[in-house]
Coordinates of C-alpha atoms and ligand atoms in Angstrom, one line a residue:
M1 CA 0.0 0.0 0.0
S2 CA 1.5 3.3 -1.1
P3 CA 1.2 6.4 1.1
Q4 CA -2.4 7.7 1.1
H5 CA -1.8 11.4 1.5
T6 CA -1.5 12.0 -2.2
E7 CA -5.2 11.0 -2.6
F8 CA -6.5 13.3 0.2
A9 CA -7.1 16.5 -1.9
K10 CA -8.9 14.6 -4.6
R11 CA -11.1 12.6 -2.2
N12 CA -11.9 15.8 -0.3
E13 CA -13.5 17.4 -3.3
Q14 CA -16.7 15.5 -3.0
Y15 CA -17.0 16.3 0.7
V16 CA -16.4 20.0 0.1
A17 CA -19.1 19.9 -2.7
N18 CA -21.6 18.7 -0.1
F19 CA -20.4 20.7 2.9
G20 CA -23.6 22.8 3.1
D21 CA -23.9 25.2 6.0
K22 CA -21.6 23.3 8.3
G23 CA -19.3 26.3 8.2
S24 CA -21.6 28.1 10.6
L25 CA -21.6 25.5 13.4
P26 CA -20.5 26.8 16.8
M27 CA -17.5 25.2 18.5
P28 CA -19.3 23.9 21.7
P29 CA -20.9 20.5 21.0
D30 CA -24.7 20.8 20.6
K31 CA -25.4 17.6 22.6
K32 CA -23.0 18.5 25.4
L33 CA -21.6 15.0 24.9
I34 CA -18.2 13.3 24.9
I35 CA -17.7 9.9 23.4
V36 CA -14.5 8.1 24.3
T37 CA -13.9 5.2 22.0
C38 CA -11.3 3.0 20.4
M39 CA -9.2 4.0 17.3
D40 CA -10.1 0.6 15.7
A41 CA -10.5 1.2 12.0
R42 CA -13.8 -0.7 11.9
L43 CA -15.6 1.8 14.2
D44 CA -17.4 4.8 12.9
P45 CA -18.9 6.2 16.1
A46 CA -20.7 9.1 14.5
A47 CA -22.5 6.7 12.1
H48 CA -23.4 4.0 14.7
L49 CA -24.7 6.6 17.2
G50 CA -26.4 8.9 14.8
I51 CA -24.1 11.8 15.6
K52 CA -23.4 14.5 13.1
E53 CA -20.9 17.4 12.9
G54 CA -21.3 19.8 15.7
D55 CA -23.0 17.3 18.1
A56 CA -20.2 15.8 20.2
H57 CA -16.6 15.5 21.0
I58 CA -15.4 12.1 19.9
I59 CA -12.1 11.2 21.6
R60 CA -10.3 8.1 20.3
N61 CA -7.3 6.1 21.4
A62 CA -6.1 2.5 21.5
G63 CA -8.9 0.8 23.4
G64 CA -11.0 3.8 24.1
V65 CA -9.3 4.1 27.5
A66 CA -10.9 7.0 29.4
K67 CA -8.0 7.6 31.8
D68 CA -5.8 8.3 28.8
E69 CA -7.9 11.3 27.9
L70 CA -8.3 13.4 31.1
R71 CA -6.6 16.4 29.4
S72 CA -9.2 16.4 26.6
I73 CA -12.1 15.7 28.9
I74 CA -11.2 18.7 31.2
I75 CA -11.0 21.0 28.2
S76 CA -14.2 19.7 26.8
Q77 CA -16.1 20.2 30.0
R78 CA -14.7 23.4 31.3
L79 CA -14.2 25.3 28.1
L80 CA -16.8 23.8 25.8
G81 CA -19.7 22.9 28.0
T82 CA -20.0 19.1 27.7
R83 CA -21.8 17.4 30.6
E84 CA -22.0 13.7 29.6
V85 CA -19.4 11.1 28.9
A86 CA -20.1 7.8 27.2
V87 CA -17.2 5.2 27.1
F88 CA -17.3 2.7 24.3
H89 CA -15.1 -0.4 24.1
H90 CA -15.7 -3.1 21.5
T91 CA -15.6 -6.8 20.8
D92 CA -12.4 -8.2 19.2
C93 CA -10.4 -5.2 20.5
G94 CA -6.6 -5.4 20.0
M95 CA -6.2 -4.3 23.6
L96 CA -7.3 -7.8 24.7
T97 CA -4.5 -9.5 22.8
F98 CA -1.2 -8.3 24.3
A99 CA 0.6 -7.2 27.5
S100 CA 2.5 -3.9 27.9
D101 CA 5.8 -5.9 28.1
D102 CA 5.1 -7.4 24.7
V103 CA 5.0 -3.9 23.1
R104 CA 8.0 -2.8 25.1
S105 CA 10.0 -5.8 23.8
I106 CA 9.1 -5.0 20.2
V107 CA 10.2 -1.4 20.5
K108 CA 13.4 -2.3 22.4
D109 CA 14.3 -5.2 20.0
A110 CA 14.1 -2.7 17.1
A111 CA 16.5 -0.4 18.8
K112 CA 19.0 -2.8 20.4
G113 CA 21.3 -1.2 23.0
D114 CA 19.6 2.2 22.9
A115 CA 19.1 2.9 26.6
N116 CA 17.1 6.0 25.9
V117 CA 14.6 4.1 23.9
A118 CA 14.4 1.4 26.5
A119 CA 13.8 3.9 29.4
R120 CA 11.2 5.8 27.5
V121 CA 9.1 2.8 26.4
D122 CA 9.5 1.2 29.9
A123 CA 7.8 4.3 31.3
I124 CA 4.7 3.8 29.1
D125 CA 1.7 1.9 30.4
F126 CA -0.1 0.7 27.3
L127 CA -3.3 0.3 29.3
E128 CA -4.3 -3.1 27.8
F129 CA -7.1 -5.1 29.3
K130 CA -8.0 -8.7 29.8
N131 CA -11.8 -8.6 30.1
L132 CA -14.0 -6.4 27.9
E133 CA -16.9 -5.8 30.2
E134 CA -14.6 -5.3 33.2
S135 CA -12.6 -2.8 31.2
V136 CA -15.7 -0.7 30.6
K137 CA -16.7 -0.9 34.2
D138 CA -13.2 0.1 35.3
D139 CA -13.2 3.1 33.0
V140 CA -16.5 4.3 34.2
A141 CA -15.5 3.8 37.9
W142 CA -12.3 5.7 37.2
L143 CA -14.2 8.6 35.7
K144 CA -16.7 8.7 38.6
N145 CA -13.8 8.9 41.1
E146 CA -11.9 11.5 39.2
P147 CA -12.1 14.8 41.1
L148 CA -11.2 16.8 38.0
L149 CA -14.5 15.9 36.3
L150 CA -17.5 18.0 37.0
P151 CA -19.5 16.2 39.7
E152 CA -22.8 16.5 37.7
T153 CA -21.3 14.6 34.8
T154 CA -23.5 11.8 33.4
I155 CA -21.2 8.8 32.8
T156 CA -22.2 5.6 31.0
G157 CA -20.2 2.6 29.6
W158 CA -20.9 0.6 26.5
I159 CA -19.8 -2.2 24.2
Y160 CA -19.9 -2.0 20.5
D161 CA -20.1 -5.3 18.6
V162 CA -17.9 -5.3 15.5
K163 CA -19.8 -8.4 14.1
N164 CA -23.2 -6.7 13.8
G165 CA -22.8 -3.0 14.7
K166 CA -24.9 -3.2 17.9
V167 CA -24.2 -1.2 21.0
S168 CA -25.1 -2.4 24.4
Q169 CA -24.9 -0.6 27.7
V170 CA -22.7 -2.2 30.4
V171 CA -23.1 0.4 33.1
Ligands
LIG1 ZN1 -10.1 -1.5 19.9

């Protein structure tokens, strides 16, 4: 697969042609909602939740791990008015398949003898999980116990099924 960036401008033309009046959307999300979800390429959270531009902050990372996103959540709540957080993890997530030490070994093996690389990667917790449902409950519990979130925040936890597109609430 060749680099994709050479195609961006061409593919964007269709989007621009149908951009409509989205240029007048305000910055604060209309639904006062934050979605935290996985970066998995099979997930299209806006599509599977019926969210459109201007509605919500969608924050994505490996696993959809909420504790990895405190910085963005604080900015979203305090500066842009969001009051609800929904955490989505999903079936067949890559985060269920490895341990942090596995990733550290891969990085260190590719930079043999580089103490700086070793020290830096050893300092990273890759935040993998072993049980999908528990990982959602843990994230919601972590958010509920985080004093930097607004106390009135509505927090829910969900699983998205990559086999059929269904979402189900865990907590
Ligand atoms: Zn995932």
